[in-house]
Amino acid sequence: MIYMKAFVRTWVLFGVLMILCTACGKQIPKIDPALLQSKSSLLVVTDPTLSADARQRLQNALTEWRNTKQLAFEWIPDVTSLTAEQLDKIKTTAYDYVFVAGHSLVQSTLPQAEEITNRKWLMMDNQVLRQTLAVKGSHITLKAVQESRLRSEWEEWVRQQIVSDRAIEWVTTSAYPIPSEWAPAEEAETIHLADAEGWQQQFQFAVKAHRPAWIAAFAPLDAAQLQRLRSAQVPVVDMNKTIVDLQWNELLLSLQQTMSTGTWKPGLQPYEEREIRIQKNL
């Protein structure tokens, strides 16, 4: 009798569990196939220079888009260059967009992105591009500040020095000629090419003779060359250190609009004014 009662209790308990499981199963919502089909997917890759504030803004935006825009996303932070494993994942995972931010990361990733044509790449460079850059393929958008913008940003400062008779001693390289309106041909002796042999002696002599108010480095120079400039005991302006400060709220708004509307402008594109701030090294 005792065994019979235990047997009955066991079957009753089993029946209750079956009823509960059936009820729970009815509460599982079915995913609308149309909704699943319309869901966008995004891979975000950022370099180690991303500020804490930018990281938080990015995380907040991605979380909100997941909850309100039906966006699936992955974020790989602190990347200096994509590994073979990461590239394989990009090739085999159906991301709608791959978003890459940071100068060194963008420059190292661009040739790899050109080979992965089945993904749409959005790249954000945060340094001034000093040389002409070609973007191959209609699947890549690269936003950057080009040298023409650098010149326009410094135009007013140079003009102020000229009208105020504050002389500038220019240092550059043969690949980066000084704009003629900044240093006319008759002032050629104020321009020094840091890639020319023996330029240091000529530069030191000219600084003593001209007594400039400023020494301006127009081309990207290495640490030893910059130290040579500073040793002249004249204020140095390094134009190549002009900072492109990305405005993340605006960039993320632009990214969201691109994904939601499907608008696409491939190639090298300028930033909108609201998306960046230019900070000169003064």
Backbone as CSV, one residue per row, in Angstrom:
resi,resn,N_x,N_y,N_z,CA_x,CA_y,CA_z,C_x,C_y,C_z
1,MET,0.832,-1.206,0.000,0.000,0.000,0.000,0.867,1.256,0.000
2,ILE,1.932,1.212,0.814,2.834,2.360,0.884,3.453,2.615,-0.476
3,TYR,3.894,1.514,-1.136,4.505,1.666,-2.465,3.498,2.199,-3.478
4,MET,2.227,1.752,-3.351,1.193,2.209,-4.273,0.953,3.717,-4.126
5,LYS,0.885,4.206,-2.871,0.686,5.636,-2.639,1.842,6.451,-3.205
6,ALA,3.065,5.969,-3.031,4.239,6.669,-3.565,4.179,6.725,-5.077
7,PHE,3.723,5.591,-5.673,3.631,5.521,-7.122,2.606,6.536,-7.642
8,VAL,1.459,6.648,-6.953,0.410,7.593,-7.350,0.900,9.015,-7.227
9,ARG,1.597,9.337,-6.095,2.108,10.695,-5.899,3.081,11.068,-7.000
10,THR,3.904,10.099,-7.396,4.899,10.365,-8.449,4.225,10.733,-9.758
11,TRP,3.180,9.994,-10.111,2.483,10.277,-11.359,1.716,11.590,-11.299
12,VAL,1.161,11.899,-10.154,0.468,13.187,-9.988,1.442,14.343,-10.177
13,LEU,2.632,14.224,-9.512,3.654,15.272,-9.638,4.094,15.421,-11.087
14,PHE,4.259,14.285,-11.773,4.678,14.309,-13.171,3.626,15.023,-14.037
15,GLY,2.345,14.750,-13.721,1.272,15.387,-14.473,1.240,16.887,-14.277
16,VAL,1.464,17.325,-13.026,1.495,18.759,-12.722,2.606,19.448,-13.499
17,LEU,3.796,18.818,-13.512,4.940,19.383,-14.228,4.648,19.509,-15.728
18,MET,3.979,18.501,-16.278,3.646,18.539,-17.701,2.700,19.698,-18.006
19,ILE,1.743,19.927,-17.113,0.790,21.031,-17.302,1.505,22.375,-17.257
20,LEU,2.460,22.511,-16.287,3.210,23.762,-16.139,4.069,24.029,-17.366
21,CYS,4.731,22.971,-17.847,5.588,23.128,-19.021,4.770,23.540,-20.240
22,THR,3.567,22.941,-20.362,2.707,23.287,-21.487,2.266,24.738,-21.407
23,ALA,1.942,25.169,-20.209,1.525,26.559,-20.010,2.647,27.515,-20.323
24,CYS,3.875,27.153,-19.843,5.026,28.007,-20.119,5.275,28.096,-21.610
25,GLY,5.139,26.986,-22.296,5.374,26.980,-23.723,4.437,27.908,-24.457
26,LYS,3.210,28.024,-24.014,2.253,28.912,-24.651,2.617,30.382,-24.448
27,GLN,3.440,30.692,-23.422,3.803,32.076,-23.146,5.011,32.533,-23.959
28,ILE,5.713,31.643,-24.635,6.880,32.019,-25.426,6.408,32.734,-26.683
29,PRO,6.772,34.007,-26.867,6.291,34.745,-28.041,6.966,34.258,-29.308
30,LYS,6.196,34.233,-30.387,6.749,33.871,-31.675,7.339,35.109,-32.337
31,ILE,8.531,34.979,-32.926,9.184,36.099,-33.596,8.577,36.274,-34.977
32,ASP,8.123,37.468,-35.229,7.550,37.789,-36.533,8.647,37.645,-37.597
33,PRO,8.490,36.778,-38.573,9.517,36.609,-39.613,9.867,37.908,-40.324
34,ALA,8.872,38.775,-40.538,9.133,40.055,-41.201,10.037,40.927,-40.350
35,LEU,9.800,40.888,-39.022,10.630,41.660,-38.102,12.048,41.117,-38.093
36,LEU,12.187,39.812,-38.092,13.503,39.198,-38.098,14.265,39.553,-39.372
37,GLN,13.528,39.566,-40.472,14.152,39.888,-41.764,14.619,41.337,-41.809
38,SER,13.916,42.227,-41.113,14.227,43.649,-41.184,15.279,44.085,-40.173
39,LYS,15.678,43.209,-39.291,16.636,43.588,-38.254,18.011,43.841,-38.861
40,SER,18.618,44.992,-38.530,19.956,45.337,-39.016,20.998,44.799,-38.055
41,SER,22.178,44.534,-38.587,23.277,44.062,-37.743,24.494,44.943,-37.976
42,LEU,25.202,45.241,-36.900,26.307,46.191,-36.935,27.484,45.652,-36.139
43,LEU,28.673,45.714,-36.722,29.915,45.437,-36.006,30.645,46.752,-35.814
44,VAL,31.012,47.057,-34.581,31.748,48.277,-34.255,33.163,47.883,-33.824
45,VAL,34.163,48.531,-34.406,35.566,48.286,-34.050,36.201,49.634,-33.754
46,THR,36.765,49.790,-32.555,37.370,51.065,-32.159,38.788,50.843,-31.651
47,ASP,39.601,51.885,-31.770,41.005,51.766,-31.360,41.185,52.166,-29.899
48,PRO,42.372,51.963,-29.327,42.578,52.230,-27.891,42.499,53.701,-27.509
49,THR,42.557,54.622,-28.478,42.543,56.046,-28.141,41.137,56.568,-27.860
50,LEU,40.123,55.751,-28.031,38.751,56.200,-27.789,38.593,56.619,-26.328
51,SER,38.127,57.836,-26.108,38.010,58.365,-24.749,36.916,57.655,-23.964
52,ALA,36.998,57.787,-22.638,35.995,57.173,-21.779,34.609,57.749,-22.063
53,ASP,34.553,59.055,-22.327,33.267,59.691,-22.625,32.692,59.139,-23.926
54,ALA,33.540,58.993,-24.951,33.071,58.458,-26.232,32.615,57.014,-26.086
55,ARG,33.340,56.235,-25.287,32.945,54.847,-25.056,31.545,54.768,-24.448
56,GLN,31.291,55.639,-23.470,29.989,55.614,-22.809,28.877,56.030,-23.761
57,ARG,29.134,57.057,-24.560,28.134,57.511,-25.527,27.840,56.416,-26.552
58,LEU,28.895,55.728,-26.987,28.728,54.654,-27.959,27.938,53.500,-27.356
59,GLN,28.265,53.114,-26.142,27.555,52.028,-25.485,26.080,52.369,-25.283
60,ASN,25.821,53.605,-24.859,24.429,54.032,-24.657,23.637,53.980,-25.960
61,ALA,24.266,54.456,-27.038,23.566,54.484,-28.331,23.292,53.075,-28.834
62,LEU,24.287,52.206,-28.749,24.113,50.836,-29.230,23.016,50.110,-28.439
63,THR,23.002,50.306,-27.132,21.981,49.669,-26.294,20.589,50.181,-26.641
64,GLU,20.486,51.497,-26.854,19.188,52.071,-27.214,18.718,51.550,-28.567
65,TRP,19.635,51.474,-29.531,19.250,50.982,-30.864,18.815,49.527,-30.814
66,ARG,19.469,48.755,-29.959,19.068,47.356,-29.814,17.648,47.261,-29.263
67,ASN,17.321,48.141,-28.331,16.016,48.067,-27.679,14.902,48.716,-28.492
68,THR,15.242,49.742,-29.267,14.199,50.510,-29.950,14.237,50.396,-31.470
69,LYS,15.373,50.019,-32.024,15.513,49.969,-33.486,15.702,48.553,-34.021
70,GLN,15.566,47.577,-33.140,15.743,46.180,-33.547,17.115,45.956,-34.196
71,LEU,18.148,46.494,-33.547,19.504,46.378,-34.062,20.281,45.319,-33.300
72,ALA,20.903,44.439,-34.027,21.828,43.482,-33.423,23.247,44.019,-33.619
73,PHE,24.043,44.036,-32.552,25.376,44.617,-32.684,26.417,43.825,-31.903
74,GLU,27.657,43.976,-32.340,28.826,43.521,-31.605,29.827,44.665,-31.593
75,TRP,30.600,44.758,-30.523,31.588,45.837,-30.378,32.920,45.221,-29.968
76,ILE,33.961,45.491,-30.763,35.315,45.044,-30.435,36.146,46.289,-30.134
77,PRO,36.418,46.570,-28.845,37.175,47.782,-28.500,38.686,47.526,-28.484
78,ASP,39.446,48.633,-28.434,40.901,48.598,-28.208,41.638,47.749,-29.251
79,VAL,41.293,47.951,-30.501,41.920,47.203,-31.589,42.919,48.113,-32.308
80,THR,44.144,47.641,-32.479,45.134,48.401,-33.239,45.136,47.986,-34.705
81,SER,44.867,46.712,-34.958,44.695,46.213,-36.322,43.901,44.914,-36.244
82,LEU,43.079,44.674,-37.237,42.238,43.481,-37.245,43.084,42.234,-37.480
83,THR,42.819,41.196,-36.688,43.539,39.934,-36.839,42.908,39.107,-37.960
84,ALA,43.631,38.058,-38.372,43.097,37.165,-39.408,41.797,36.526,-38.946
85,GLU,41.732,36.190,-37.654,40.509,35.584,-37.114,39.339,36.551,-37.171
86,GLN,39.589,37.820,-36.818,38.526,38.824,-36.854,38.069,39.097,-38.280
87,LEU,39.006,39.106,-39.217,38.649,39.311,-40.617,37.814,38.147,-41.147
88,ASP,38.167,36.939,-40.744,37.387,35.771,-41.152,35.959,35.861,-40.623
89,LYS,35.830,36.355,-39.386,34.493,36.486,-38.799,33.663,37.511,-39.562
90,ILE,34.305,38.606,-39.978,33.599,39.628,-40.747,33.130,39.050,-42.084
91,LYS,33.975,38.207,-42.686,33.628,37.606,-43.973,32.455,36.631,-43.859
92,THR,32.371,35.951,-42.726,31.384,34.868,-42.602,30.138,35.259,-41.810
93,THR,30.156,36.397,-41.126,28.991,36.854,-40.364,28.263,37.912,-41.167
94,ALA,26.951,37.789,-41.239,26.157,38.663,-42.116,25.923,40.030,-41.490
95,TYR,27.013,40.770,-41.237,26.855,42.143,-40.759,26.375,43.020,-41.915
96,ASP,25.407,43.883,-41.620,24.990,44.855,-42.629,26.033,45.968,-42.750
97,TYR,26.599,46.357,-41.611,27.574,47.441,-41.596,28.726,47.083,-40.656
98,VAL,29.923,47.555,-41.028,31.092,47.466,-40.149,31.583,48.895,-39.940
99,PHE,31.560,49.340,-38.691,31.908,50.713,-38.337,33.289,50.704,-37.676
100,VAL,34.232,51.462,-38.221,35.612,51.474,-37.741,36.004,52.910,-37.407
101,ALA,36.569,53.147,-36.203,36.927,54.506,-35.790,38.326,54.537,-35.188
102,GLY,39.096,55.549,-35.582,40.453,55.731,-35.073,41.452,55.759,-36.222
103,HIS,42.368,56.736,-36.216,43.251,56.961,-37.371,44.079,55.735,-37.746
104,SER,44.877,55.239,-36.813,45.762,54.115,-37.137,44.965,52.878,-37.527
105,LEU,43.861,52.642,-36.824,43.012,51.482,-37.121,42.391,51.608,-38.511
106,VAL,41.913,52.796,-38.843,41.325,53.014,-40.168,42.363,52.787,-41.257
107,GLN,43.563,53.342,-41.064,44.601,53.228,-42.093,45.038,51.782,-42.303
108,SER,45.090,51.000,-41.226,45.499,49.593,-41.364,44.362,48.724,-41.907
109,THR,43.119,49.136,-41.657,41.964,48.326,-42.052,41.524,48.586,-43.484
110,LEU,41.786,49.793,-43.990,41.292,50.169,-45.316,41.682,49.177,-46.411
111,PRO,42.942,48.756,-46.526,43.272,47.778,-47.574,42.548,46.445,-47.391
112,GLN,42.310,46.051,-46.129,41.604,44.797,-45.866,40.133,44.923,-46.244
113,ALA,39.550,46.092,-45.941,38.136,46.318,-46.257,37.900,46.307,-47.771
114,GLU,38.884,46.760,-48.517,38.735,46.775,-49.974,38.572,45.375,-50.537
115,GLU,39.075,44.382,-49.799,38.984,42.993,-50.257,37.692,42.309,-49.804
116,ILE,36.999,42.893,-48.829,35.760,42.289,-48.307,34.594,43.116,-48.826
117,THR,34.150,42.789,-50.009,33.182,43.624,-50.713,31.725,43.319,-50.364
118,ASN,31.491,42.245,-49.598,30.109,41.893,-49.264,29.652,42.523,-47.948
119,ARG,30.423,43.487,-47.439,30.031,44.245,-46.250,30.114,45.735,-46.565
120,LYS,29.266,46.521,-45.928,29.357,47.970,-46.060,30.194,48.510,-44.895
121,TRP,31.245,49.233,-45.239,32.196,49.737,-44.249,32.003,51.236,-44.072
122,LEU,31.909,51.662,-42.808,31.865,53.080,-42.461,33.092,53.376,-41.601
123,MET,34.016,54.193,-42.107,35.270,54.451,-41.414,35.374,55.919,-41.033
124,MET,35.809,56.164,-39.790,35.932,57.516,-39.274,37.382,57.777,-38.856
125,ASP,38.094,58.590,-39.649,39.483,58.938,-39.340,39.484,60.209,-38.496
126,ASN,40.311,60.245,-37.464,40.340,61.409,-36.582,41.660,62.169,-36.641
127,GLN,42.360,62.075,-37.781,43.512,62.922,-38.054,43.390,63.501,-39.453
128,VAL,44.066,64.626,-39.657,44.032,65.245,-40.977,44.797,64.369,-41.962
129,LEU,44.186,64.084,-43.107,44.866,63.326,-44.159,45.740,64.294,-44.949
130,ARG,47.039,64.112,-44.860,47.963,65.044,-45.507,48.245,64.701,-46.959
131,GLN,47.942,63.482,-47.359,48.179,63.070,-48.738,46.856,62.596,-49.350
132,THR,46.773,62.670,-50.668,45.579,62.210,-51.365,45.404,60.713,-51.151
133,LEU,44.193,60.306,-50.808,43.907,58.907,-50.529,42.757,58.444,-51.400
134,ALA,42.962,57.343,-52.108,41.908,56.782,-52.952,41.203,55.655,-52.203
135,VAL,39.887,55.668,-52.237,39.089,54.613,-51.616,38.518,53.752,-52.726
136,LYS,38.896,52.490,-52.746,38.484,51.586,-53.816,37.211,50.845,-53.424
137,GLY,36.288,50.780,-54.348,35.070,50.013,-54.104,33.918,50.883,-53.654
138,SER,32.712,50.495,-54.064,31.505,51.236,-53.696,30.933,50.772,-52.361
139,HIS,31.674,49.910,-51.638,31.185,49.381,-50.360,31.839,50.062,-49.164
140,ILE,32.651,51.100,-49.400,33.381,51.760,-48.317,33.083,53.247,-48.312
141,THR,32.746,53.760,-47.142,32.673,55.198,-46.896,33.755,55.554,-45.887
142,LEU,34.620,56.486,-46.243,35.665,56.957,-45.335,35.462,58.448,-45.104
143,LYS,35.162,58.808,-43.869,35.042,60.215,-43.519,36.368,60.692,-42.925
144,ALA,36.832,61.837,-43.446,38.128,62.347,-43.006,38.217,63.842,-43.275
145,VAL,39.185,64.477,-42.611,39.508,65.878,-42.862,40.723,65.902,-43.775
146,GLN,40.599,66.526,-44.931,41.684,66.557,-45.888,42.511,67.836,-45.744
147,GLU,43.642,67.873,-46.460,44.589,68.974,-46.281,43.983,70.325,-46.625
148,SER,43.059,70.369,-47.565,42.431,71.642,-47.906,41.752,72.258,-46.690
149,ARG,41.174,71.410,-45.839,40.529,71.911,-44.618,41.587,72.400,-43.633
150,LEU,42.728,71.704,-43.568,43.822,72.139,-42.699,44.263,73.548,-43.087
151,ARG,44.428,73.778,-44.370,44.872,75.093,-44.829,43.846,76.167,-44.493
152,SER,42.571,75.871,-44.689,41.540,76.862,-44.389,41.477,77.169,-42.901
153,GLU,41.746,76.169,-42.057,41.721,76.388,-40.611,42.856,77.307,-40.159
154,TRP,44.023,77.216,-40.832,45.192,78.002,-40.450,45.301,79.317,-41.221
155,GLU,44.463,79.506,-42.213,44.559,80.681,-43.085,44.501,81.985,-42.295
156,GLU,43.557,82.096,-41.389,43.372,83.335,-40.641,44.563,83.612,-39.734
157,TRP,45.091,82.581,-39.084,46.250,82.774,-38.203,47.445,83.270,-38.995
158,VAL,47.718,82.667,-40.150,48.847,83.090,-40.974,48.643,84.529,-41.438
159,ARG,47.438,84.843,-41.858,47.156,86.206,-42.326,47.399,87.226,-41.220
160,GLN,47.003,86.886,-40.002,47.212,87.806,-38.880,48.691,88.057,-38.637
161,GLN,49.508,87.030,-38.793,50.945,87.212,-38.591,51.525,88.112,-39.678
162,ILE,51.062,87.921,-40.903,51.584,88.704,-42.020,51.246,90.183,-41.859
163,VAL,49.986,90.492,-41.566,49.576,91.903,-41.453,50.166,92.553,-40.206
164,SER,50.571,91.754,-39.235,51.149,92.297,-38.003,52.672,92.318,-38.046
165,ASP,53.247,91.948,-39.207,54.714,91.922,-39.384,55.394,90.996,-38.388
166,ARG,54.732,89.889,-38.054,55.359,88.863,-37.212,55.870,87.770,-38.151
167,ALA,57.158,87.754,-38.341,57.759,86.875,-39.346,57.643,85.402,-38.940
168,ILE,57.495,84.558,-39.948,57.406,83.111,-39.737,58.550,82.437,-40.487
169,GLU,59.263,81.571,-39.802,60.269,80.729,-40.435,59.613,79.365,-40.650
170,TRP,59.505,78.948,-41.910,58.774,77.731,-42.251,59.704,76.533,-42.363
171,VAL,59.260,75.399,-41.826,59.975,74.135,-41.997,58.980,73.106,-42.527
172,THR,59.345,72.460,-43.621,58.475,71.471,-44.235,59.348,70.425,-44.922
173,THR,58.765,69.637,-45.798,59.509,68.692,-46.628,59.065,68.883,-48.076
174,SER,59.807,68.276,-48.995,59.508,68.479,-50.411,58.116,67.984,-50.796
175,ALA,57.563,67.041,-50.034,56.233,66.504,-50.350,55.102,67.425,-49.894
176,TYR,55.423,68.422,-49.079,54.406,69.312,-48.521,54.803,70.769,-48.761
177,PRO,54.613,71.267,-49.963,55.003,72.658,-50.246,54.148,73.657,-49.474
178,ILE,54.786,74.734,-49.043,54.071,75.788,-48.342,53.172,76.524,-49.334
179,PRO,51.902,76.791,-48.992,51.038,77.556,-49.893,51.682,78.884,-50.285
180,SER,51.628,79.218,-51.550,52.325,80.409,-52.050,51.823,81.692,-51.399
181,GLU,50.533,81.730,-51.005,50.012,82.933,-50.370,50.527,83.099,-48.936
182,TRP,51.055,82.035,-48.358,51.627,82.122,-47.027,53.086,82.558,-47.066
183,ALA,53.799,82.146,-48.084,55.218,82.490,-48.223,55.501,82.726,-49.699
184,PRO,55.365,83.958,-50.167,55.601,84.255,-51.583,57.022,83.888,-52.024
185,ALA,57.215,83.818,-53.324,58.501,83.387,-53.879,59.659,84.249,-53.392
186,GLU,59.414,85.549,-53.192,60.501,86.423,-52.737,60.913,86.141,-51.301
187,GLU,60.151,85.312,-50.610,60.508,84.951,-49.230,60.980,83.494,-49.157
188,ALA,61.525,82.993,-50.238,61.959,81.596,-50.303,62.998,81.268,-49.240
189,GLU,63.783,82.275,-48.823,64.828,82.012,-47.824,64.244,81.710,-46.448
190,THR,62.921,81.920,-46.279,62.290,81.600,-44.990,61.716,80.188,-44.966
191,ILE,61.890,79.436,-46.058,61.362,78.068,-46.148,62.513,77.080,-46.120
192,HIS,62.415,76.075,-45.246,63.490,75.098,-45.065,62.923,73.696,-45.225
193,LEU,63.585,72.891,-46.040,63.154,71.520,-46.290,63.908,70.565,-45.376
194,ALA,63.169,69.937,-44.466,63.791,69.057,-43.477,64.266,67.743,-44.073
195,ASP,63.936,67.483,-45.338,64.442,66.274,-45.997,65.599,66.591,-46.950
196,ALA,66.111,67.828,-46.864,67.270,68.215,-47.678,68.546,68.058,-46.857
197,GLU,69.615,67.704,-47.526,70.884,67.491,-46.835,71.422,68.814,-46.290
198,GLY,71.836,68.785,-45.031,72.437,69.956,-44.407,71.471,71.088,-44.073
199,TRP,70.183,70.783,-43.990,69.194,71.829,-43.758,69.331,72.474,-42.382
200,GLN,69.869,71.720,-41.409,69.918,72.234,-40.039,70.785,73.495,-39.926
201,GLN,71.951,73.476,-40.573,72.838,74.636,-40.480,72.224,75.864,-41.133
202,GLN,71.645,75.668,-42.299,71.003,76.776,-42.993,69.837,77.324,-42.187
203,PHE,69.095,76.424,-41.532,67.959,76.823,-40.692,68.439,77.657,-39.501
204,GLN,69.477,77.199,-38.814,69.988,77.927,-37.656,70.491,79.315,-38.049
205,PHE,71.184,79.395,-39.179,71.680,80.683,-39.660,70.522,81.624,-39.974
206,ALA,69.465,81.096,-40.633,68.331,81.927,-41.020,67.572,82.441,-39.802
207,VAL,67.419,81.615,-38.783,66.704,82.043,-37.578,67.435,83.202,-36.907
208,LYS,68.759,83.113,-36.844,69.544,84.200,-36.242,69.458,85.469,-37.079
209,ALA,69.408,85.298,-38.398,69.379,86.469,-39.283,67.997,87.102,-39.347
210,HIS,66.966,86.298,-39.386,65.606,86.814,-39.579,64.895,87.178,-38.280
211,ARG,65.318,86.577,-37.181,64.668,86.802,-35.884,63.140,86.673,-35.987
212,PRO,62.642,85.499,-36.384,61.195,85.335,-36.589,60.440,85.325,-35.261
213,ALA,59.156,85.651,-35.346,58.282,85.549,-34.178,57.851,84.105,-33.955
214,TRP,57.811,83.329,-35.064,57.348,81.951,-34.989,58.204,81.057,-35.889
215,ILE,58.307,79.815,-35.504,58.763,78.754,-36.390,57.561,77.850,-36.607
216,ALA,57.188,77.649,-37.865,56.005,76.853,-38.181,56.415,75.596,-38.928
217,ALA,56.018,74.434,-38.387,56.243,73.146,-39.054,54.982,72.805,-39.834
218,PHE,55.102,72.784,-41.157,53.935,72.503,-41.997,53.822,71.025,-42.320
219,ALA,54.917,70.347,-42.529,54.908,68.909,-42.850,54.983,68.082,-41.563
220,PRO,54.575,66.837,-41.624,54.809,65.940,-40.478,56.313,65.734,-40.286
221,LEU,56.803,66.031,-39.093,58.218,65.888,-38.787,58.412,64.872,-37.672
222,ASP,59.578,64.250,-37.641,59.839,63.284,-36.578,60.311,64.014,-35.322
223,ALA,60.476,63.267,-34.239,60.800,63.874,-32.939,62.127,64.617,-32.974
224,ALA,63.126,64.055,-33.664,64.445,64.705,-33.726,64.363,66.027,-34.484
225,GLN,63.605,66.060,-35.554,63.458,67.294,-36.323,62.724,68.360,-35.520
226,LEU,61.687,67.959,-34.804,60.955,68.920,-33.974,61.832,69.452,-32.849
227,GLN,62.670,68.601,-32.291,63.575,69.046,-31.244,64.561,70.066,-31.784
228,ARG,65.007,69.879,-33.034,65.889,70.842,-33.680,65.213,72.196,-33.783
229,LEU,63.922,72.204,-34.090,63.177,73.461,-34.183,63.085,74.133,-32.817
230,ARG,62.788,73.356,-31.801,62.598,73.938,-30.465,63.906,74.460,-29.882
231,SER,65.013,73.881,-30.306,66.313,74.320,-29.780,66.677,75.723,-30.241
232,ALA,65.937,76.274,-31.214,66.215,77.632,-31.697,65.680,78.688,-30.746
233,GLN,64.973,78.273,-29.690,64.449,79.197,-28.676,63.473,80.217,-29.262
234,VAL,62.656,79.757,-30.209,61.586,80.554,-30.811,60.302,79.729,-30.697
235,PRO,59.160,80.359,-30.403,57.915,79.583,-30.314,57.667,78.759,-31.584
236,VAL,57.321,77.484,-31.387,57.114,76.559,-32.501,55.633,76.223,-32.608
237,VAL,55.099,76.310,-33.821,53.736,75.886,-34.126,53.824,74.662,-35.033
238,ASP,53.307,73.531,-34.559,53.322,72.300,-35.356,51.929,72.108,-35.949
239,MET,51.766,72.523,-37.195,50.454,72.457,-37.836,49.985,71.029,-38.038
240,ASN,50.908,70.095,-38.109,50.527,68.702,-38.313,49.849,68.100,-37.082
241,LYS,49.951,68.774,-35.952,49.313,68.298,-34.725,47.889,68.826,-34.575
242,THR,47.361,69.392,-35.630,45.966,69.836,-35.608,45.064,68.641,-35.288
243,ILE,44.203,68.816,-34.300,43.389,67.705,-33.790,41.991,67.744,-34.393
244,VAL,41.528,66.578,-34.814,40.145,66.410,-35.263,39.372,65.775,-34.108
245,ASP,38.563,66.574,-33.449,37.798,66.113,-32.287,36.423,65.650,-32.767
246,LEU,36.226,64.325,-32.776,34.956,63.774,-33.242,33.836,64.071,-32.244
247,GLN,32.719,64.544,-32.758,31.547,64.825,-31.930,30.641,63.599,-31.970
248,TRP,30.744,62.749,-30.950,30.158,61.421,-31.015,28.638,61.416,-31.050
249,ASN,27.996,62.331,-30.363,26.529,62.367,-30.435,26.059,62.587,-31.867
250,GLU,26.729,63.495,-32.557,26.352,63.793,-33.940,26.743,62.669,-34.888
251,LEU,27.913,62.072,-34.677,28.341,60.962,-35.519,27.394,59.775,-35.398
252,LEU,26.982,59.494,-34.178,26.079,58.368,-33.959,24.697,58.641,-34.548
253,LEU,24.290,59.896,-34.511,23.025,60.263,-35.154,23.120,60.040,-36.659
254,SER,24.244,60.428,-37.252,24.445,60.211,-38.689,24.476,58.724,-39.023
255,LEU,25.140,57.938,-38.160,25.208,56.496,-38.374,23.825,55.870,-38.314
256,GLN,23.033,56.277,-37.331,21.687,55.733,-37.186,20.826,56.085,-38.394
257,GLN,20.981,57.309,-38.901,20.211,57.726,-40.076,20.617,56.929,-41.309
258,THR,21.913,56.670,-41.438,22.393,55.878,-42.572,21.790,54.481,-42.544
259,MET,21.776,53.856,-41.372,21.254,52.499,-41.264,19.743,52.452,-41.445
260,SER,19.044,53.448,-40.931,17.581,53.415,-40.981,17.035,53.790,-42.354
261,THR,17.735,54.664,-43.075,17.244,55.115,-44.377,17.889,54.368,-45.536
262,GLY,19.013,53.709,-45.267,19.695,52.989,-46.346,20.460,53.885,-47.289
263,THR,20.584,55.179,-46.941,21.353,56.089,-47.788,22.834,55.739,-47.706
264,TRP,23.521,55.869,-48.828,24.909,55.409,-48.868,25.709,56.265,-49.834
265,LYS,26.774,56.875,-49.350,27.666,57.666,-50.184,29.069,57.069,-50.079
266,PRO,29.433,56.233,-51.021,30.752,55.598,-50.941,31.873,56.574,-51.279
267,GLY,33.103,56.168,-50.909,34.274,56.973,-51.229,34.703,57.856,-50.073
268,LEU,35.676,58.718,-50.352,36.196,59.648,-49.355,35.226,60.810,-49.203
269,GLN,34.694,60.999,-47.985,33.671,62.004,-47.735,34.132,62.968,-46.637
270,PRO,33.785,64.249,-46.762,34.081,65.182,-45.667,33.103,64.998,-44.523
271,TYR,33.536,65.349,-43.333,32.611,65.377,-42.205,31.655,66.554,-42.354
272,GLU,30.459,66.387,-41.833,29.585,67.537,-41.691,30.124,68.402,-40.559
273,GLU,29.842,69.687,-40.635,30.385,70.623,-39.648,30.005,70.238,-38.223
274,ARG,28.811,69.694,-38.059,28.344,69.339,-36.722,29.053,68.106,-36.161
275,GLU,29.744,67.349,-37.019,30.320,66.071,-36.614,31.737,66.169,-36.062
276,ILE,32.392,67.317,-36.242,33.775,67.460,-35.765,34.013,68.866,-35.218
277,ARG,35.093,68.958,-34.462,35.664,70.257,-34.077,37.157,70.186,-34.370
278,ILE,37.672,71.242,-34.981,39.096,71.310,-35.302,39.804,72.097,-34.218
279,GLN,40.839,71.513,-33.629,41.613,72.183,-32.600,43.038,72.396,-33.106
280,LYS,43.415,73.664,-33.262,44.763,73.995,-33.739,45.754,73.945,-32.586
281,ASN,46.979,73.628,-32.927,48.044,73.493,-31.927,48.675,74.867,-31.666
282,LEU,47.975,75.677,-30.890,48.481,77.012,-30.558,48.576,77.180,-29.043
